[in-house]
Coordinates of C-alpha atoms in Angstrom, one line a residue:
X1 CA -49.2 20.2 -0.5
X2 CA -47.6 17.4 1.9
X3 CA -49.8 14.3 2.9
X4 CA -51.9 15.2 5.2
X5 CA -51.1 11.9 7.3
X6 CA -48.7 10.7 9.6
X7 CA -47.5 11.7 13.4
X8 CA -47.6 14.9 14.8
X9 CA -48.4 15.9 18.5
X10 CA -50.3 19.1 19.5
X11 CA -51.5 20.4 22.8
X12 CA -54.2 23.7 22.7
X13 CA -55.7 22.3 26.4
X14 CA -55.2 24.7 29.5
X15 CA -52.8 21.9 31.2
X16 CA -49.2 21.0 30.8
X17 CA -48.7 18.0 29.0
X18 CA -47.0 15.1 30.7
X19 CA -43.5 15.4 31.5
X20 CA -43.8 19.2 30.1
X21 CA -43.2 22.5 31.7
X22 CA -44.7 24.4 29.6
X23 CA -48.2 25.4 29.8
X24 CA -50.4 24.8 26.9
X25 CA -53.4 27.1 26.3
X26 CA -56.2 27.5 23.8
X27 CA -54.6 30.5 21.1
X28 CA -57.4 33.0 21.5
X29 CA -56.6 33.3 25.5
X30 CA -53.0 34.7 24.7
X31 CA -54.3 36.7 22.1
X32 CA -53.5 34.6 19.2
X33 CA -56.0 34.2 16.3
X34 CA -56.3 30.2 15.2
X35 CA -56.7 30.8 11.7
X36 CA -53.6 32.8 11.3
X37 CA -51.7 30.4 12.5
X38 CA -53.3 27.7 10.7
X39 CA -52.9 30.2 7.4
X40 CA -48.7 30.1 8.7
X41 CA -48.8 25.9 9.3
X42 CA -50.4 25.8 5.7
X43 CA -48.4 28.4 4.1
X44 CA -45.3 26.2 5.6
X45 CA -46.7 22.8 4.4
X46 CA -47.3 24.3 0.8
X47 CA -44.3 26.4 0.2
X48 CA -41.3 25.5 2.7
X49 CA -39.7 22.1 1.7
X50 CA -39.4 21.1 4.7
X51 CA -40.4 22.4 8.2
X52 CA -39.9 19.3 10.7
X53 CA -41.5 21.1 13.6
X54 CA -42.7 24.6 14.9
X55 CA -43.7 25.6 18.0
X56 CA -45.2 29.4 19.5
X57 CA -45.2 30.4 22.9
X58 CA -46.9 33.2 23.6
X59 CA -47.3 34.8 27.0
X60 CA -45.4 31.4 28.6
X61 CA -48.1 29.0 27.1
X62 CA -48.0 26.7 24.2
X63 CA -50.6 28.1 22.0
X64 CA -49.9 25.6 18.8
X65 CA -47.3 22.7 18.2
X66 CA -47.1 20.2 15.3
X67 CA -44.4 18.2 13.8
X68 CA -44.2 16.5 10.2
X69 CA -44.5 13.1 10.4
X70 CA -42.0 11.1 10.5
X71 CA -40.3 13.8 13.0
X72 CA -41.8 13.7 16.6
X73 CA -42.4 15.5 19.8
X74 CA -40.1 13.0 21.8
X75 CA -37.1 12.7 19.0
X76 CA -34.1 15.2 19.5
X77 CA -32.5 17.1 16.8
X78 CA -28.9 18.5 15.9
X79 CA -29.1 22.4 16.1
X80 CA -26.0 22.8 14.4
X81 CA -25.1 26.8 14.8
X82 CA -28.1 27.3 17.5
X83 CA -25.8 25.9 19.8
X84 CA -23.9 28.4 19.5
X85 CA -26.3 30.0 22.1
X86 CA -26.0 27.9 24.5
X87 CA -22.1 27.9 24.4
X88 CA -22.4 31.9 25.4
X89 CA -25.0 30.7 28.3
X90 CA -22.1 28.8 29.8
X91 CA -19.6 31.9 29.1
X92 CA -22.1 34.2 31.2
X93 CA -22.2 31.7 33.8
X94 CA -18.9 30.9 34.2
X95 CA -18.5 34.5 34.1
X96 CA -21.2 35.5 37.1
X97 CA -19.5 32.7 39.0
X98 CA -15.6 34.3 38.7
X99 CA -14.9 31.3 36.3
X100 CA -13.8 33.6 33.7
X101 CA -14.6 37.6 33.1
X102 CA -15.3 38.0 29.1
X103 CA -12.7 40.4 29.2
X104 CA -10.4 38.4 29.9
X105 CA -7.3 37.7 26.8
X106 CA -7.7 34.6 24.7
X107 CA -4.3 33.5 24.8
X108 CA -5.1 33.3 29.2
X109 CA -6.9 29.9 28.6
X110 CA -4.2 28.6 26.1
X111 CA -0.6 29.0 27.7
X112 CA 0.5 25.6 25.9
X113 CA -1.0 26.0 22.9
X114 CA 0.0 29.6 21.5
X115 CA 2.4 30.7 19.3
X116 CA 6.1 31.1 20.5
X117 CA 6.0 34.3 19.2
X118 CA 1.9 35.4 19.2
X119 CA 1.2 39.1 17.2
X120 CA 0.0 41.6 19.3
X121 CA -3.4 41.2 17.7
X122 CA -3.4 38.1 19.3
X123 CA -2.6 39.0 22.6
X124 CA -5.3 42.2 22.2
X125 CA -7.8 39.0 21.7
X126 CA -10.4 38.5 24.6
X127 CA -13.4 36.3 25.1
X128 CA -15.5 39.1 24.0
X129 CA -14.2 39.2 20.6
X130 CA -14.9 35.7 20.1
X131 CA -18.3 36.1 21.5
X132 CA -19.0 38.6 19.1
X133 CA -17.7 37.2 16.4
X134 CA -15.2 40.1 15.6
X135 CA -11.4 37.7 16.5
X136 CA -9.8 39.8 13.6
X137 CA -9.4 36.8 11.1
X138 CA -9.8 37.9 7.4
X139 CA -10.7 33.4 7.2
X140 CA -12.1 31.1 9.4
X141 CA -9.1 28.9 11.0
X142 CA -9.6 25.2 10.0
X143 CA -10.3 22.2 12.7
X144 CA -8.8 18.8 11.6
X145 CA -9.1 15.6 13.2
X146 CA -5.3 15.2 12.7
X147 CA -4.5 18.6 14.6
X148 CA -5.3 20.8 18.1
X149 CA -8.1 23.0 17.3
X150 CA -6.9 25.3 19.6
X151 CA -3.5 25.2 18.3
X152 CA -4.6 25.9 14.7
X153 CA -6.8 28.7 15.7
X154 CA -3.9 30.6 17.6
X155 CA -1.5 29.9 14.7
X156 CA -4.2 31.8 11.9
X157 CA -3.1 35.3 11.0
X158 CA -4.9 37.6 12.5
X159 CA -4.7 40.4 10.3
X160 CA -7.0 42.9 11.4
X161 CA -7.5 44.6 15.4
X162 CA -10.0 41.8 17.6
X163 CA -13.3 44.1 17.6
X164 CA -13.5 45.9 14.3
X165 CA -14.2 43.5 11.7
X166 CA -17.0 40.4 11.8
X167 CA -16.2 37.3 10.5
X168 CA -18.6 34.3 11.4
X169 CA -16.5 32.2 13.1
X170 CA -17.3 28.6 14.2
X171 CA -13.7 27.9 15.7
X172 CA -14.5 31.0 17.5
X173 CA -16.9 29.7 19.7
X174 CA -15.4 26.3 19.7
X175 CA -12.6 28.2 21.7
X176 CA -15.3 29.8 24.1
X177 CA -16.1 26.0 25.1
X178 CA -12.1 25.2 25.4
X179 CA -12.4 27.8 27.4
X180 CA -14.9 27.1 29.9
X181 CA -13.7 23.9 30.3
X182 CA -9.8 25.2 30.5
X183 CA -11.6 27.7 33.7
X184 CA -14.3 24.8 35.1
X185 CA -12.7 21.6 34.3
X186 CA -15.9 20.0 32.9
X187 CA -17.0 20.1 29.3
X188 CA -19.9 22.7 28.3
X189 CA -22.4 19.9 28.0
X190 CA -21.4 18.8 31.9
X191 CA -21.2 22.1 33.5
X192 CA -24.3 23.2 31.6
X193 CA -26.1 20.5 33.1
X194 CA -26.9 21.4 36.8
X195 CA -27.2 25.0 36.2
X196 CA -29.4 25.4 32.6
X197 CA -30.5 21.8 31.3
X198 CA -31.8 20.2 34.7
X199 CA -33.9 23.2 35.8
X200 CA -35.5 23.9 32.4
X201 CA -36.5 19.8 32.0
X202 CA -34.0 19.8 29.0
X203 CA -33.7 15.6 29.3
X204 CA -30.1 13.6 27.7
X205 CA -29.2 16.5 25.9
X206 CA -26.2 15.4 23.9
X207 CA -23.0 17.7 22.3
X208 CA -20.4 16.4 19.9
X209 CA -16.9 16.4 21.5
X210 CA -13.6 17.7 19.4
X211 CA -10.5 15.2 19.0
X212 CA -9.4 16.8 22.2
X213 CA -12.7 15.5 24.3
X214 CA -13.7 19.5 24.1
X215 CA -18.0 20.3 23.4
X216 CA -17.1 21.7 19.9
X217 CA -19.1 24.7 20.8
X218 CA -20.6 26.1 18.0
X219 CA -22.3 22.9 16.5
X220 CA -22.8 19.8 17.8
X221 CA -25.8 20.2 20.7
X222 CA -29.0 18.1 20.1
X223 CA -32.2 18.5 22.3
X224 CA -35.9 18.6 21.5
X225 CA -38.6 21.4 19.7
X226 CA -39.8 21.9 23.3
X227 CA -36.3 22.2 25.0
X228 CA -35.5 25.1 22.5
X229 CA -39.0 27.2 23.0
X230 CA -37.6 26.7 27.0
X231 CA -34.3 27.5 25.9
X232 CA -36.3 31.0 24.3
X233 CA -38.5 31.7 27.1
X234 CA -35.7 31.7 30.0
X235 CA -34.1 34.6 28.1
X236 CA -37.4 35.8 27.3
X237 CA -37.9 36.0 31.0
X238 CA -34.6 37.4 31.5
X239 CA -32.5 34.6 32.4
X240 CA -35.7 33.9 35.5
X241 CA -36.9 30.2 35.5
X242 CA -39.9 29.3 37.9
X243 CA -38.9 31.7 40.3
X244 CA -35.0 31.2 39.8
X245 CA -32.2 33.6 38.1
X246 CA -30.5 30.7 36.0
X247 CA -28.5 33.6 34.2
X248 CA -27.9 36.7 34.9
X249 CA -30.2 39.0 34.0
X250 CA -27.3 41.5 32.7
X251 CA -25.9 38.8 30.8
X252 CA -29.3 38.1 28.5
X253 CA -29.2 41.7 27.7
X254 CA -25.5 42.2 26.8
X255 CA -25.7 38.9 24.7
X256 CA -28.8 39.4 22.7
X257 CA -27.9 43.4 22.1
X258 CA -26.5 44.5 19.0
X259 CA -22.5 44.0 19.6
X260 CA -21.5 44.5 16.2
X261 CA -22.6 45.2 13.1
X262 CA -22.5 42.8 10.3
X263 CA -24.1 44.1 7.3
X264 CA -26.7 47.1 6.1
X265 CA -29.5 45.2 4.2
X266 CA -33.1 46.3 6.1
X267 CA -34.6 42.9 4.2
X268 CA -32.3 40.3 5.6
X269 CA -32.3 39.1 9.3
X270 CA -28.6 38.4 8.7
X271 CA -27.4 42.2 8.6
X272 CA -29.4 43.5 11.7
X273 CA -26.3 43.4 13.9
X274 CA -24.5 40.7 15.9
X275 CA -25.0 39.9 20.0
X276 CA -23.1 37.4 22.2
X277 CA -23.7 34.3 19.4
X278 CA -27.2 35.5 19.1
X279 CA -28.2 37.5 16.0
X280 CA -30.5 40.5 15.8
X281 CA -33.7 40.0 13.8
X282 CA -35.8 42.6 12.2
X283 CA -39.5 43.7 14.1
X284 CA -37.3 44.1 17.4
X285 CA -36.5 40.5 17.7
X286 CA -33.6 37.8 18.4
X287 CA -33.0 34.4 17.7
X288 CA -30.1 31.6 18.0
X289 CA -30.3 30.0 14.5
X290 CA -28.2 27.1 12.9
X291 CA -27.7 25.5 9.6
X292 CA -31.0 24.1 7.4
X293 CA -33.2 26.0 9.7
X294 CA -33.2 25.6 13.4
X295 CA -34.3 28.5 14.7
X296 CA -35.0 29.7 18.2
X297 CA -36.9 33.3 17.8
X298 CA -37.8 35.8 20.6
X299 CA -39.8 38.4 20.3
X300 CA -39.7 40.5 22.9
X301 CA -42.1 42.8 22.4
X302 CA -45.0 40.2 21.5
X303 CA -43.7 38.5 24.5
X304 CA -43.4 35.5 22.3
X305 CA -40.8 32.3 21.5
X306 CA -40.9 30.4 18.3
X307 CA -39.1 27.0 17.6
X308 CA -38.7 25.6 14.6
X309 CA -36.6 22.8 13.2
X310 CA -36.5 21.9 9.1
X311 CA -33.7 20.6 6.5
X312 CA -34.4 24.3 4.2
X313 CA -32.1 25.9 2.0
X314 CA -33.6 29.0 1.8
X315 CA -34.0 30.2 5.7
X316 CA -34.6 33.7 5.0
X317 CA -37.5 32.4 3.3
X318 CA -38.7 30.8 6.7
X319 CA -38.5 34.0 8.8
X320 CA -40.0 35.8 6.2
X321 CA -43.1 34.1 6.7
X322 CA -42.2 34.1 10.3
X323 CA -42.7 37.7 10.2
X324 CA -45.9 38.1 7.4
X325 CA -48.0 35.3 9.1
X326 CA -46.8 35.1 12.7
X327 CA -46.4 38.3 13.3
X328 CA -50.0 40.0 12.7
X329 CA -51.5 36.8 14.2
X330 CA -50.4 38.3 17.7
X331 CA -52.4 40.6 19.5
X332 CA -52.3 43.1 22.4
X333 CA -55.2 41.3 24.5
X334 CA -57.5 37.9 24.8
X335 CA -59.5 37.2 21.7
X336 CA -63.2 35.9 21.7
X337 CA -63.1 31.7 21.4
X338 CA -63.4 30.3 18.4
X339 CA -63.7 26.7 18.9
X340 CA -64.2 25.8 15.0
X341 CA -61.1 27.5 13.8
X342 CA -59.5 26.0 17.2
X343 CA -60.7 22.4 16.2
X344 CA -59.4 23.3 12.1
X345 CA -56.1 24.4 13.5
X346 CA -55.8 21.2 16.1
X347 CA -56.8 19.3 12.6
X348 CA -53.9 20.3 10.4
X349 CA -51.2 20.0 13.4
X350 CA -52.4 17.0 14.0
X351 CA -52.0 15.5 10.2
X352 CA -48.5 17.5 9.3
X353 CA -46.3 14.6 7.3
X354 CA -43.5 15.2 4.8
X355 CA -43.8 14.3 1.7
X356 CA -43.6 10.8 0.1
X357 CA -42.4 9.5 -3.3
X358 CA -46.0 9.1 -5.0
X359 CA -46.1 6.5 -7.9
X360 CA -48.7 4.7 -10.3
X361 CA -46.7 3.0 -12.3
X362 CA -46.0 -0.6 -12.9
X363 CA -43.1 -2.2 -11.1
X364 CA -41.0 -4.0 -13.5
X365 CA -39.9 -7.6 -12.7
X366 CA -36.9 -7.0 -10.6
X367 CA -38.1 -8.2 -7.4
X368 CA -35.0 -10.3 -5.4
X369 CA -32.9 -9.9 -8.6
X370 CA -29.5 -8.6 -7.5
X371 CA -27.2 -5.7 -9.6
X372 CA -23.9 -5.2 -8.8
X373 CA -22.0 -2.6 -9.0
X374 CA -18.3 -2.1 -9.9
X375 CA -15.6 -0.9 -7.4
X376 CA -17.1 2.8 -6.4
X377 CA -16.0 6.0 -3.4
X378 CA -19.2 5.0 -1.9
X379 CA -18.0 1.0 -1.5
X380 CA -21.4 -0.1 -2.6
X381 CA -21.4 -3.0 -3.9
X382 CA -25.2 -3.9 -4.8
X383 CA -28.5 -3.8 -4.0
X384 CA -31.8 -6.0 -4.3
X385 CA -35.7 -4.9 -3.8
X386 CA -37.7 -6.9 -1.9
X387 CA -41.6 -6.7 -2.0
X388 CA -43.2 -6.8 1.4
X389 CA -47.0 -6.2 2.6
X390 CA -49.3 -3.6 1.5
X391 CA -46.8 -1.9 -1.2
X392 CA -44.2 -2.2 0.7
X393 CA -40.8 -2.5 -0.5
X394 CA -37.1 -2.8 1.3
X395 CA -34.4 -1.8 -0.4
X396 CA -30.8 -4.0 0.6
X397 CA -27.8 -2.1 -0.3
X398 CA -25.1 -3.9 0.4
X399 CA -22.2 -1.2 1.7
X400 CA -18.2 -2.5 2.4
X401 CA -19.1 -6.0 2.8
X402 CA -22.7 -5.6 5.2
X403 CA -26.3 -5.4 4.3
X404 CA -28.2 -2.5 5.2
X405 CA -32.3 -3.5 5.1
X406 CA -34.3 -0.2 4.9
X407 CA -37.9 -1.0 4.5
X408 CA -39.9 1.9 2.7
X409 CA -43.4 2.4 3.3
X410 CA -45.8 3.0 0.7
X411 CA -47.8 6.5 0.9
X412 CA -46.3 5.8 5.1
X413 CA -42.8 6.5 6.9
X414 CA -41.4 3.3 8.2
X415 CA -39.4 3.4 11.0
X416 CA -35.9 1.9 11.5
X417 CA -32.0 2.0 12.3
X418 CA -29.4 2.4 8.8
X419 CA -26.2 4.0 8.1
X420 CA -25.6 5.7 4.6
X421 CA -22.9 7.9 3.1
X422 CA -21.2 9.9 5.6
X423 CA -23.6 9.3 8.5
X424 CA -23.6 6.9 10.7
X425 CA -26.0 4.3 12.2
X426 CA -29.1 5.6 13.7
X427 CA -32.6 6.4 13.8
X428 CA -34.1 6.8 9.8
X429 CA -37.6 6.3 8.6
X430 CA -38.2 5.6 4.9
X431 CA -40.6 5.7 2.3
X432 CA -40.7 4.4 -1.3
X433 CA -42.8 4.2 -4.7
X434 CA -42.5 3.7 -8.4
X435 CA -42.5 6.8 -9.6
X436 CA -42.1 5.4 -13.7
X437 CA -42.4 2.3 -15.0
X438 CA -38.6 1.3 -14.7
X439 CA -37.8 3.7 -11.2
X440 CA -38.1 3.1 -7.9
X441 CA -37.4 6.2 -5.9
X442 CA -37.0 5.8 -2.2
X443 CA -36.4 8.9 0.5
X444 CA -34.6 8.1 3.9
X445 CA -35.2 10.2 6.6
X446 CA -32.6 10.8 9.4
X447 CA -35.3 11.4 11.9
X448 CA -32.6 12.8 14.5
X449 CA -31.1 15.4 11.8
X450 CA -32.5 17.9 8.5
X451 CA -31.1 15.3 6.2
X452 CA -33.0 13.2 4.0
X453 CA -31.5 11.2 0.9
X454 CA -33.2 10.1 -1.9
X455 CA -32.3 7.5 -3.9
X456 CA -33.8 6.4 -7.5
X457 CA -32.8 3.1 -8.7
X458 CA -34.2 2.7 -12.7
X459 CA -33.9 -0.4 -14.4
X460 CA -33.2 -1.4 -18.1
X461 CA -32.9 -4.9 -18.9
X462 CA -30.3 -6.3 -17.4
X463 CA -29.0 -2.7 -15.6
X464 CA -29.8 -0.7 -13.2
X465 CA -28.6 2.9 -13.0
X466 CA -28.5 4.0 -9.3
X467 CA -28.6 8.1 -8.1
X468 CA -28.9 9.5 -4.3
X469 CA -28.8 13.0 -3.3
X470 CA -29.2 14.5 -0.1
X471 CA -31.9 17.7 0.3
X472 CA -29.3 19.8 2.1
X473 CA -25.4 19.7 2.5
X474 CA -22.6 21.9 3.4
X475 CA -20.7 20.6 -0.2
X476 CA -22.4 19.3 -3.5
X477 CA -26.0 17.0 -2.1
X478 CA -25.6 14.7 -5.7
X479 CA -23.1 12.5 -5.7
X480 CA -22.1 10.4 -9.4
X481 CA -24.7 8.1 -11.0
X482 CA -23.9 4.3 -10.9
X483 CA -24.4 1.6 -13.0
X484 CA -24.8 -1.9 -12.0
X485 CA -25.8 -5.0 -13.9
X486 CA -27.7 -8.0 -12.4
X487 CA -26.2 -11.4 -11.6

């Protein structure tokens, strides 16, 4: 199980917490039981590598929050696909303001990017098809830095009738976002601002931009574990926010119905049909999901939300227990108070941490010694431990000609600012041990994404043999072992 220690913010009090609109409550007054959900938080901690936070609203109250430490309450995180969802919330806007109609032909929006010549499966495209994920591409068009996105997209065969066959489509919904900004004139993040991100309390939400200055749509949008339950409970509430219709009411139904099937397995929550960029879910739900597990899960008939951020590979596996611990731990009415299993529940939220390298072995006399490391993809060109307070250790890599300090706590997440591989500068925390006699194994945590990297450095005489992988990736997460030798 992970170290019970580290930072993690819960609320099971009867108020709103400061700067929150969301009610908290104790779980037993909505009708949830405490120790289920503590049951779920440990089943999580044990078995899920990793959860970075979870949160359940039932009945419009936050009944239980926690986040592993170093994740926290106030730190955004990239949603990756589950901003897909949001992208169709500006579509049905736009819509219900006579921006656009979602019937409306692709190729509309596009007039100087189409083909001279476009197929008439092309022209039979409309908004809806991209909603629903069913353009009629057999592959997913490409988006290069070097080219239009829109242009690409238009030029890819599109070999089968727009509405009969579903294809998960990122550059699909990318072109929903050229699209509302083609019919508004502002980017999705902008228009979405006044009308869904400022009445929900959704604070500097941010949204990658394409080469073209375009929201890229299906990806991109980073916001807080709160901001999604909100996200869940406006369409919960059927697009009604403190007394206000944000979105249509029609809309929410149209988008998280079953558009389009995608698939005939009863035990996967990927083949329960297909909305508006919101997937059906088995046990009558619906959720926006994105890669490594962000998830934001409504359940209608528990009148329920659940948000969760992680860096998994497996995220069936998290809505599987979604659905065998969460899901009983609901009930119809009020349960009696149970203040100890409250206090044991507060207890464990409260103490949620990711795991750190654990070590009991000797450090070998390589402290300030320098190994460099011959010419490398990765343009490192050599690194030095230092030993600092308490166990402490900072590892200096030093990357195309600049140092890169990353202190690593030991048994504790240290916070700080690094850049490493393909991601640039930015919040990290690290943490770091000697896990054998001749290795010193350090994890880096990209506190604002899923990604973590760990990096093992082990040292024979004068060499050390260096090795990082990442715990998730969209290509290979180990990248070639180095060798360096000391000075």
């Amino acid at each position: 199980m992970r170290t019970l220690a580290g930072v993690a913010l819960f609320a099971l009090t009867a108020l709103p917490a400061a700067g929150a609109d969301l009610p908290r409550s104790n779980p037993e007054a909505q009708g949830v039981s405490s120790p289920a959900l503590r049951a779920f938080i440990e089943a999580a901690d044990k078995d899920i590598d990793a959860l970075h936070s979870f949160m359940l609203v039932r009945h419009g109250h936050v009944v239980a929050e926690g986040w592993w430490g170093p994740y926290a309450a106030e730190t955004p995180h990239m949603l990756f696909s589950l901003s897909k969802s949001f992208t169709s919330t500006a579509v049905g806007l736009a819509a219900a303001e006579g921006k656009l109609s979602a019937d409306d032909p692709v190729l509309k929006f596009f007039p100087n990017e189409a083909p001279a010549d476009p197929s008439t499966n092309l022209k039979a495209m409309r908004l809806s098809d991209l909603l629903r994920m069913s353009t009629g591409h057999q592959t997913e068009p490409l988006r290069k830095a070097s080219e239009s996105w829109a242009k690409t997209f238009l030029a890819q065969s599109v070999p089968f009738k727009p509405g009969t066959h579903f294809l998960y489509n990122t550059s699909a919904t990318y072109m929903l976002s050229a699209a509302v900004q083609q019919a508004t004139g502002q980017t999705v993040l902008d228009y979405l601002k006044p009308r869904l991100f400022d009445p929900l309390g959704i604070a500097k939400p941010t949204w990658e931009l394409s080469p073209q200055g375009i929201s890229t749509g299906g990806y991109g949008l980073s916001v807080r574990t709160e901001d999604i339950a909100k996200f869940g409970q406006l369409y919960l509430q059927k697009g009604k926010w403190n007394g206000k219709q944000l979105v249509p009411e029609a809309w929410v139904e149209t988008a998280t119905a079953r558009q389009t099937s995608n698939g005939s397995n009863p035990k996967s929550d990927w083949d329960q049909g297909y909305g508006y960029q919101f997937w059906r879910c088995r046990n009558g739900a619906y959720r926006g999901d994105g890669a490594f597990g962000q998830y934001c899960i409504v359940l209608p008939e528990q009148d329920a939300v659940i948000a969760i951020t992680s860096g998994v590979k497996d995220m069936q596996a998290v809505l599987n227990l979604v659905w065998d611990k969460l899901l009983p731990a609901m009930k119809s009415g009020a349960l009696a108070a149970d203040e100890d299993a409250a206090k044991k529940l507060a207890s464990t939220l409260k103490g949620l941490a990711l795991r750190t390298p654990e070590g009991k072995a000797s450090a070998p006399k390589v402290a300030s010694k320098k190994f460099v490391f011959p010419s490398n993809d990765g343009k490192l060109e050599s690194v030095v431990l230092e030993n600092g307070k308490d166990g402490a250790v900072t590892l200096v890599a030093r990357v195309g000609g600049t140092d890169r300090r990353i202190e690593c706590g030991a048994g504790s997440w240290v916070k700080g600012r690094t850049a490493w591989g393909r991601l640039p500068e930015q919040p990290c925390a690290a943490a770091g041990a000697w896990t054998a006699d001749d290795t010193f194994t350090a994890k880096i945590c990209f506190t604002e994404t899923p990604f973590i990297t760990t990096v093992r450095l082990k040292f024979t005489g004068s060499e050390v043999r260096y090795e990082t992988e990442a715990n998730v990736g969209f290509g290979p997460t180990k990248e070639a072992a180095l060798v360096g030798k000391s000075e």
